[in-house]
XYZ file of N, CA, C and O in Angstrom:
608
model
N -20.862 2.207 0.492
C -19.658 2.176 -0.317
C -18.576 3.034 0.344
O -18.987 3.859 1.160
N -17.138 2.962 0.101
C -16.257 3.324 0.723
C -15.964 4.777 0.178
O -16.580 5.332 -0.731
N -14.995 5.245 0.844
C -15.081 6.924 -0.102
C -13.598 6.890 -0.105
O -13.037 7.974 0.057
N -12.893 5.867 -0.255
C -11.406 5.859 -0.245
C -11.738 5.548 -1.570
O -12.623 4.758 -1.899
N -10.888 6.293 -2.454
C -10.561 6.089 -3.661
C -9.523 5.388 -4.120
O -9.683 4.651 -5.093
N -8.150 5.520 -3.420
C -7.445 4.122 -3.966
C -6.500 3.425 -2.934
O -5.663 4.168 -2.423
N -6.502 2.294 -2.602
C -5.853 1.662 -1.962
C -4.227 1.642 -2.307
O -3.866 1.407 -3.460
N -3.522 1.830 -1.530
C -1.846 1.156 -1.727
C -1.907 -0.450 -1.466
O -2.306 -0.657 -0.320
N -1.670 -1.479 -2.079
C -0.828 -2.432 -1.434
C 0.564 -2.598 -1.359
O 1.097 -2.501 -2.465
N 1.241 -2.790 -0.540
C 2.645 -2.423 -0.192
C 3.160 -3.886 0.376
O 3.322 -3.924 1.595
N 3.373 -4.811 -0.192
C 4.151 -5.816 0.523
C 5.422 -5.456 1.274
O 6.220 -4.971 0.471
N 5.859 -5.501 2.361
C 7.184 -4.845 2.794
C 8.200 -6.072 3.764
O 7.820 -6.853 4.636
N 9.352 -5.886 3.295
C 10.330 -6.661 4.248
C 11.167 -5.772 4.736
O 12.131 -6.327 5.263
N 11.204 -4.548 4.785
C 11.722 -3.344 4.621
C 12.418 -2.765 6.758
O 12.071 -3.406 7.750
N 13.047 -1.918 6.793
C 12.757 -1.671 8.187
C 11.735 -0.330 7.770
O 11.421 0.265 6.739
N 11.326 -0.224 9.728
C 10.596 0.417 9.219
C 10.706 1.892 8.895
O 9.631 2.491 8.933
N 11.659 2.527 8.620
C 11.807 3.834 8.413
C 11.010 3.960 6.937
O 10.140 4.789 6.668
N 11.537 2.921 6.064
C 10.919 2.637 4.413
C 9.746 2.528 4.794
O 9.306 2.564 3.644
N 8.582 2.396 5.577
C 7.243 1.938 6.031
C 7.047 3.100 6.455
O 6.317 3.623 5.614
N 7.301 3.965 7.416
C 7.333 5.492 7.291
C 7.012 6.540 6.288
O 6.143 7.410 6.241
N 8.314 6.069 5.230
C 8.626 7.416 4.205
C 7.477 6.596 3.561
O 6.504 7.306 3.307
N 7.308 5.107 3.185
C 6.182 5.250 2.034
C 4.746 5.826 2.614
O 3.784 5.836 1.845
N 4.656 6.118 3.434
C 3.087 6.374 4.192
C 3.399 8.146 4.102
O 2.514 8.750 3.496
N 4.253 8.786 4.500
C 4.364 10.419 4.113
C 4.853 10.949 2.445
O 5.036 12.108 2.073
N 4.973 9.763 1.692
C 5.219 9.814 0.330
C 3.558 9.943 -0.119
O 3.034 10.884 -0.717
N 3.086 9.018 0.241
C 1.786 8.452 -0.114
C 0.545 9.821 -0.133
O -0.143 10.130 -1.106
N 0.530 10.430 1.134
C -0.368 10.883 1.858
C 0.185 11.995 1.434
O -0.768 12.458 0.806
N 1.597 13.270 1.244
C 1.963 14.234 1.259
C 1.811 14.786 0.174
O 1.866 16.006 0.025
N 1.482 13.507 -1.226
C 1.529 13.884 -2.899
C 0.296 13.698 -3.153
O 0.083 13.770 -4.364
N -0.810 13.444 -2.404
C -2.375 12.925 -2.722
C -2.787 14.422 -2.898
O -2.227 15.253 -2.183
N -3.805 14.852 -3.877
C -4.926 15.901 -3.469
C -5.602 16.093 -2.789
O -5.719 17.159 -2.184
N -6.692 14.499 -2.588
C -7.503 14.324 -1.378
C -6.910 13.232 -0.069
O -7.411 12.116 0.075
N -5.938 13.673 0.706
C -5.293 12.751 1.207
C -6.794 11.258 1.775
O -6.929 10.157 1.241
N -7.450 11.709 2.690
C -8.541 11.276 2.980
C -9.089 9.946 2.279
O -9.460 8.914 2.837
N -9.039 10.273 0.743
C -9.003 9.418 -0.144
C -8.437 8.372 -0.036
O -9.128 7.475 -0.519
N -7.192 7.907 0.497
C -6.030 7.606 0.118
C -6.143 6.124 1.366
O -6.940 6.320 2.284
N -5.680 5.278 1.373
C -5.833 3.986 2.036
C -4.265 3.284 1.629
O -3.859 3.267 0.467
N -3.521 2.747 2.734
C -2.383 1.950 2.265
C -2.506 0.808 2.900
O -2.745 1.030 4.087
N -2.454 -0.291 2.662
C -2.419 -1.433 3.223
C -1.293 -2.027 2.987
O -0.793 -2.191 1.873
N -0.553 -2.607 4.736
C 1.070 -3.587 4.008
C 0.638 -4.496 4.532
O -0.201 -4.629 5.423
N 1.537 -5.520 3.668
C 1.338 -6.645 4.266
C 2.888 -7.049 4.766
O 3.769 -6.951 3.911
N 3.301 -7.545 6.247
C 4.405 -7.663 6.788
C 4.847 -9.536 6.769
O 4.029 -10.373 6.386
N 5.733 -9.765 7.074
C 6.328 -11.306 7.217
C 5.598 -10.882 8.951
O 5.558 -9.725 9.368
N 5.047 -12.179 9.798
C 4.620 -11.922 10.966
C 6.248 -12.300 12.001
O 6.464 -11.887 13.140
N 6.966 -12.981 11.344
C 8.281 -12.830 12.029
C 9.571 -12.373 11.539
O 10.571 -12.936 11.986
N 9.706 -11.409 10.662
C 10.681 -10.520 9.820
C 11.347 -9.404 10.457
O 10.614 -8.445 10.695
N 12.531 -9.305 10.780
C 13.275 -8.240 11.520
C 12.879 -7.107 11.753
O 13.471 -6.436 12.599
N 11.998 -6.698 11.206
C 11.228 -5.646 11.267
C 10.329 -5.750 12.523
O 10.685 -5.028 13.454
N 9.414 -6.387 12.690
C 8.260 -6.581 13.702
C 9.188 -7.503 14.940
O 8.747 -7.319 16.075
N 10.213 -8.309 14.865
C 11.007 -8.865 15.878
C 11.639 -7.492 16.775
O 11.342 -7.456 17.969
N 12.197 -6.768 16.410
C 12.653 -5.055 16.668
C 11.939 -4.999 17.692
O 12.534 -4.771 18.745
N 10.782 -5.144 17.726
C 9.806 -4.177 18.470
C 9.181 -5.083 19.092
O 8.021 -4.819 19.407
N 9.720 -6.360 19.447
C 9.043 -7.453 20.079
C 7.582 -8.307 19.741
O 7.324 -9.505 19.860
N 6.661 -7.034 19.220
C 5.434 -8.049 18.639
C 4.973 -7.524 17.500
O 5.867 -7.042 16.804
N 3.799 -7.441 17.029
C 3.069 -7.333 15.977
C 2.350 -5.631 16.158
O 2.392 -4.730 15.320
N 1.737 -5.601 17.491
C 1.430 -4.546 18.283
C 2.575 -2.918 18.519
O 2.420 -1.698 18.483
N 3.664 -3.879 18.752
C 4.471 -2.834 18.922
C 5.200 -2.295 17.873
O 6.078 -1.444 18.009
N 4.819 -2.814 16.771
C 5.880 -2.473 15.350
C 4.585 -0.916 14.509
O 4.856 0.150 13.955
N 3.169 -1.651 14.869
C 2.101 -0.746 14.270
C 2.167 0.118 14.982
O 2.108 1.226 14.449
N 2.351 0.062 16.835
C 2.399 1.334 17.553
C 3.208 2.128 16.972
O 2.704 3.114 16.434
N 4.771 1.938 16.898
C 5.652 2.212 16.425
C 5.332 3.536 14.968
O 5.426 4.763 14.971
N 4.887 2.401 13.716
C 4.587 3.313 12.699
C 3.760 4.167 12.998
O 4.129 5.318 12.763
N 2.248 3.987 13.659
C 1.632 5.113 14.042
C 2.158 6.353 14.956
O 1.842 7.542 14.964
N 2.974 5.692 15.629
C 3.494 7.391 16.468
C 4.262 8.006 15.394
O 4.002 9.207 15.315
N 4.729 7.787 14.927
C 5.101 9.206 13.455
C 4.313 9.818 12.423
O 4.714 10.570 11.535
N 2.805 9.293 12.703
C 1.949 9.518 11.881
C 0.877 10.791 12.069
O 0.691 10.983 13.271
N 0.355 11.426 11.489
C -0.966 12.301 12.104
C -2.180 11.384 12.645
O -2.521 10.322 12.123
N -2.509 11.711 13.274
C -4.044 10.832 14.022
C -5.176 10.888 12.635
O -5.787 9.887 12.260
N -5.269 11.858 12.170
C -6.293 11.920 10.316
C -5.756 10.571 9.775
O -6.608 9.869 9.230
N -4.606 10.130 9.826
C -4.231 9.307 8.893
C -4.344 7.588 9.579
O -4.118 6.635 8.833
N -4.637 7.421 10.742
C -4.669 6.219 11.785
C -5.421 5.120 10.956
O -4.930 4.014 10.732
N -6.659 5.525 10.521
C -7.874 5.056 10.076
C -8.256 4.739 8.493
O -9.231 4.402 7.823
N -6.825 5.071 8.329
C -6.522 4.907 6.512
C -5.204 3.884 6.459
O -4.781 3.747 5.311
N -4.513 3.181 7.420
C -3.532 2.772 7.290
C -3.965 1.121 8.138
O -4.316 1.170 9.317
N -3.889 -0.282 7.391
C -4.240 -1.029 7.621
C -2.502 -2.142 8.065
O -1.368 -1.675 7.960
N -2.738 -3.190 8.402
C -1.501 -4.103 8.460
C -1.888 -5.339 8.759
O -2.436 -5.798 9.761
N -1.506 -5.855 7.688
C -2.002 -7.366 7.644
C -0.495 -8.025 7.887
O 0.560 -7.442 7.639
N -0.639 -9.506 8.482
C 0.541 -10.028 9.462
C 0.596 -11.891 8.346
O -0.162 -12.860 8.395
N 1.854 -11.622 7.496
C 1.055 -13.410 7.403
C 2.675 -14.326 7.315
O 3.562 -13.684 6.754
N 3.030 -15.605 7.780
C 3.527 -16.061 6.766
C 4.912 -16.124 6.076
O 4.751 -16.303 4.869
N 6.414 -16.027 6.477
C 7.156 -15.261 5.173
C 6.981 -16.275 4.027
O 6.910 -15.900 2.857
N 6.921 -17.401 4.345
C 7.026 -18.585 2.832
C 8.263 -18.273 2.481
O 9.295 -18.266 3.152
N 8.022 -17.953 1.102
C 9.417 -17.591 0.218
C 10.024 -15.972 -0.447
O 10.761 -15.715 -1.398
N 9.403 -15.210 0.437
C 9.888 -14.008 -0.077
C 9.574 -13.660 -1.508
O 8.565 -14.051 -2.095
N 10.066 -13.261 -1.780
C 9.582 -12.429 -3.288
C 9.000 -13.958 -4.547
O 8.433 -13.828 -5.632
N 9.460 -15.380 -3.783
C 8.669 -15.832 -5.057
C 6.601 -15.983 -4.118
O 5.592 -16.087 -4.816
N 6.582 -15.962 -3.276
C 5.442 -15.845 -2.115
C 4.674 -14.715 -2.543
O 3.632 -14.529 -1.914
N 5.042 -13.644 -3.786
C 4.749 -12.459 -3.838
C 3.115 -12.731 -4.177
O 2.353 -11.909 -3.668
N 2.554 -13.714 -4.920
C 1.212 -13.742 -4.897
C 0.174 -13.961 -3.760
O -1.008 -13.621 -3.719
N 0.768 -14.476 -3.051
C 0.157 -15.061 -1.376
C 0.080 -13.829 -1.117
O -1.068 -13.433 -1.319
N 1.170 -12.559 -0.553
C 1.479 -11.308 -0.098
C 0.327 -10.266 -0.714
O -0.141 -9.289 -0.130
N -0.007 -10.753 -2.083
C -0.829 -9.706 -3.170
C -2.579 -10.149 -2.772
O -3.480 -9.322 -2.915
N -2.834 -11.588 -2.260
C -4.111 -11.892 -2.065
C -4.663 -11.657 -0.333
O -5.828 -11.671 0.064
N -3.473 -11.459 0.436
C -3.399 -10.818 1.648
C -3.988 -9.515 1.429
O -4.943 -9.179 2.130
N -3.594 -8.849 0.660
C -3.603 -7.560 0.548
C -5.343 -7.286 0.195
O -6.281 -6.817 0.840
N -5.181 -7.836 -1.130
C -6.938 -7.896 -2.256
C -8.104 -8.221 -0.706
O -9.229 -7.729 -0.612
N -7.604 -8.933 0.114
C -8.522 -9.724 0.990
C -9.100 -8.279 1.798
O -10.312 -8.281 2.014
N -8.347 -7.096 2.240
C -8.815 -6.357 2.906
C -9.069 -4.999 2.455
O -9.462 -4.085 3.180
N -8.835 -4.928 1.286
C -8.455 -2.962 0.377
C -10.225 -2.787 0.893
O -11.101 -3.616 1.142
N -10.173 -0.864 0.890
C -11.605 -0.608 0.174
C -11.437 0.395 -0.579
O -12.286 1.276 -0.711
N -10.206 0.379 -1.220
C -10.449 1.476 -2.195
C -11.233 0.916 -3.720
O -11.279 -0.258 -4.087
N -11.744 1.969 -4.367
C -12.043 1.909 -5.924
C -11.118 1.651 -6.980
O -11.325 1.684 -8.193
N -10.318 1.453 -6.505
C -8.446 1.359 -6.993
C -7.909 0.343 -6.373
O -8.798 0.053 -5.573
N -6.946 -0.485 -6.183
C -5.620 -1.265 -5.584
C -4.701 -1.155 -6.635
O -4.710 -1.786 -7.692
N -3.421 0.218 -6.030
C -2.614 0.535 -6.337
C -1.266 -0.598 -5.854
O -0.890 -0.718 -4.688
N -0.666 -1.370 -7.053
C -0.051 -1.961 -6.430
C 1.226 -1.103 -5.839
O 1.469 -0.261 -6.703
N 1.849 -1.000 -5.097
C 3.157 0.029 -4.608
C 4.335 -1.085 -3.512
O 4.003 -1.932 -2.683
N 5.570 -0.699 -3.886
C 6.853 -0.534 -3.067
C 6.978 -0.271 -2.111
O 5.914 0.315 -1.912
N 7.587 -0.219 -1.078
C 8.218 0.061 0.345
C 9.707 0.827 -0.030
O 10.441 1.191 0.889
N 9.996 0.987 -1.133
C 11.218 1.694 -1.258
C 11.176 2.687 -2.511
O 12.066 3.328 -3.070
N 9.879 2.577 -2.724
C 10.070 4.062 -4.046
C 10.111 5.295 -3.304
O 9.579 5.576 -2.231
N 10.934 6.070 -4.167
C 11.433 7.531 -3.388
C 10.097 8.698 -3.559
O 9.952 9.622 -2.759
N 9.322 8.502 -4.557
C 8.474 9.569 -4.936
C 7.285 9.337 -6.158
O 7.543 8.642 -7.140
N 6.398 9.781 -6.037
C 5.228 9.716 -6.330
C 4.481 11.113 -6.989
O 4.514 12.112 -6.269
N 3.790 11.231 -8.365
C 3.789 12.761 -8.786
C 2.764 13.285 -7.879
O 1.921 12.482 -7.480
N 2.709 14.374 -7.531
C 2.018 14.827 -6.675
C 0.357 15.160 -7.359
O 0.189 15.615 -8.490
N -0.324 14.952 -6.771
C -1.769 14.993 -6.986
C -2.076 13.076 -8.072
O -2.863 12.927 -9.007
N -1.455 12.343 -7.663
C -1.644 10.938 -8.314
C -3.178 10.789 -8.697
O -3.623 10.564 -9.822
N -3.803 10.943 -7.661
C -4.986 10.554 -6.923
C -6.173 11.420 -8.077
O -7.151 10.700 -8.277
N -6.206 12.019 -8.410
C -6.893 12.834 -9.285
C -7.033 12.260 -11.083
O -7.960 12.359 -11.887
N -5.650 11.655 -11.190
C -5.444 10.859 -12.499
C -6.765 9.807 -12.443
O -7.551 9.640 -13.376
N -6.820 9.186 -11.227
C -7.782 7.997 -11.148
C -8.966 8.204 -11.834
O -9.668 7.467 -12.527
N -9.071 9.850 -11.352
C -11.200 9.979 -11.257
C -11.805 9.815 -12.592
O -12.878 9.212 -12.605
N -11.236 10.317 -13.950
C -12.029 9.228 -14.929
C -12.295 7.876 -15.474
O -12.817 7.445 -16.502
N -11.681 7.295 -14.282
C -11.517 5.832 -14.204
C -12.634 5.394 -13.509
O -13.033 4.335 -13.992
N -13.395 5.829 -12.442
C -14.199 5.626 -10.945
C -15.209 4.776 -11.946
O -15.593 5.231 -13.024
N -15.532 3.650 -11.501
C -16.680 2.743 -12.368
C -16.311 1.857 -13.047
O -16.860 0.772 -12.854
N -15.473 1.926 -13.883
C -14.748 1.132 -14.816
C -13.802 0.214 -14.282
O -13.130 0.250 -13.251
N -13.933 -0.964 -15.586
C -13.194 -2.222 -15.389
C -11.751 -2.159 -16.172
O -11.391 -2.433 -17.317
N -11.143 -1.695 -15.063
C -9.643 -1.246 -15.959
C -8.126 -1.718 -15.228
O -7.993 -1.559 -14.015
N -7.556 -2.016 -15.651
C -6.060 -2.027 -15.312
C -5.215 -0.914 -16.127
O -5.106 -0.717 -17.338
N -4.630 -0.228 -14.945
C -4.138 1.119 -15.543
C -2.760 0.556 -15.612
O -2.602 -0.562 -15.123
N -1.580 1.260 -16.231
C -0.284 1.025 -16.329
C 0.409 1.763 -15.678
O 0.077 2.900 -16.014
N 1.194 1.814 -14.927
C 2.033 3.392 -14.318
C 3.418 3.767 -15.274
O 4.436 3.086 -15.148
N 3.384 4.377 -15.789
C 4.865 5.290 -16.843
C 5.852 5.601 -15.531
O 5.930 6.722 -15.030
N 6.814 4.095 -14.908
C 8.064 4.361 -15.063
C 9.283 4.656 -15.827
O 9.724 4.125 -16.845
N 9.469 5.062 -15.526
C 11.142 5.252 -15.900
C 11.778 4.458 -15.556
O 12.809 4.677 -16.193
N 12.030 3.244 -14.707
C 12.488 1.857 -14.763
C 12.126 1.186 -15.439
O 12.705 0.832 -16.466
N 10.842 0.746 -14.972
C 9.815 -0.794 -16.050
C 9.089 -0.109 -15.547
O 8.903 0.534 -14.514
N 8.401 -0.510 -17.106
C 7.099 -0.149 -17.222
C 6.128 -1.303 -16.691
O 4.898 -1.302 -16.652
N 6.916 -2.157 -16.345
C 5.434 -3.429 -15.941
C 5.317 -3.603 -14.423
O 4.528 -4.372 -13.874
N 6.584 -2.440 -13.538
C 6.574 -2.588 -12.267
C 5.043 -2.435 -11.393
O 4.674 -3.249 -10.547
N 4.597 -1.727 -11.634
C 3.582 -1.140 -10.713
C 2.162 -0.949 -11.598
O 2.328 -0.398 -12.686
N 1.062 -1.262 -11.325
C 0.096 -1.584 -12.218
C -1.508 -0.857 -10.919
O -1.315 -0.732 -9.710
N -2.349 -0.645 -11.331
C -3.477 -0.245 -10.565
C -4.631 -0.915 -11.164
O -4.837 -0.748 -12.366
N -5.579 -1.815 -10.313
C -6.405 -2.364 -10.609
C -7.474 -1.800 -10.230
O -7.427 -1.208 -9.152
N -8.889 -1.813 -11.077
C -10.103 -1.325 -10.533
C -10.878 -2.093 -9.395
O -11.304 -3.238 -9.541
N -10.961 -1.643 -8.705
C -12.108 -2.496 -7.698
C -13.505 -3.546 -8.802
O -13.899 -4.680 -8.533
N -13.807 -2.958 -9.606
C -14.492 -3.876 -10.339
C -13.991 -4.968 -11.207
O -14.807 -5.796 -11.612
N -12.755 -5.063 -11.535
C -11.847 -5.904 -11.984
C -11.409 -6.932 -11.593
O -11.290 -7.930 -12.303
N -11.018 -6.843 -10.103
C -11.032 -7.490 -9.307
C -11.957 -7.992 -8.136
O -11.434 -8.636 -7.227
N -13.426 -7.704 -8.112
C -14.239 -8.254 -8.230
C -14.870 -8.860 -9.313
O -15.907 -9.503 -9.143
């Protein structure tokens, strides 16, 4: 079994500086960073990864701003644009296809901040078949966390 406790999925059309800040947002507000797993899923030909000529050079890219601890927690799946935000379910089963966290946190490429120690809220959840809600202050139906058993 995995010892990542919750996955990010992050669909992104974003450049990548937003692919950056969400990965030092992510990792800087965790308790157990270690824990912590983000998976994006990119358009495989979206201005973003064109930048940098391939697919290779856009992940090199994000990883050189990264700590080496964090290499092995950060996944990138390549698919597809279709239709952009109405495609958003294709983008979401990309994602489900590779998580190993106990969690799939659904998440943004452009949220500014995250409460610090998130990751700790989870742990009386670990086992259970739950869909949690996240308390924005925008919408409340933006961002949602699914249990790994739920979605199995």
């Amino acid at each position: 079994m995995s010892d990542i406790l919750v996955s990010f999925g992050v669909p992104s059309y974003r450049d990548i500086s937003y692919v950056q800040k969400t990965i030092s947002i992510l990792f800087d507000n965790a308790s157990i960073p270690e824990q912590i797993e983000v998976v994006f899923r990119f358009d495989d030909d979206g201005h973003g990864v064109k930048a940098y000529k391939n697919q290779q050079g856009y992940i090199d890219e994000i990883l050189s701003t990264q700590p080496l601890e964090r290499h092995n927690n950060l996944k990138f799946v390549f698919g597809k644009t279709n239709h952009g935000y109405c495609s958003m379910s294709d983008y979401h089963h990309d994602i489900a296809e590779v998580f190993t966290g106990k969690f799939l946190f659904w998440f943004n490429d452009d949220v500014t901040g995250i409460t610090e120690g998130y990751d700790k809220q989870l742990e009386p959840f670990v086992d259970k078949c739950v869909i949690l809600n996240v308390n924005n202050a925008r919408n409340n139906m933006d961002f949602f966390i699914m249990s790994k058993k739920w979605i199995e």
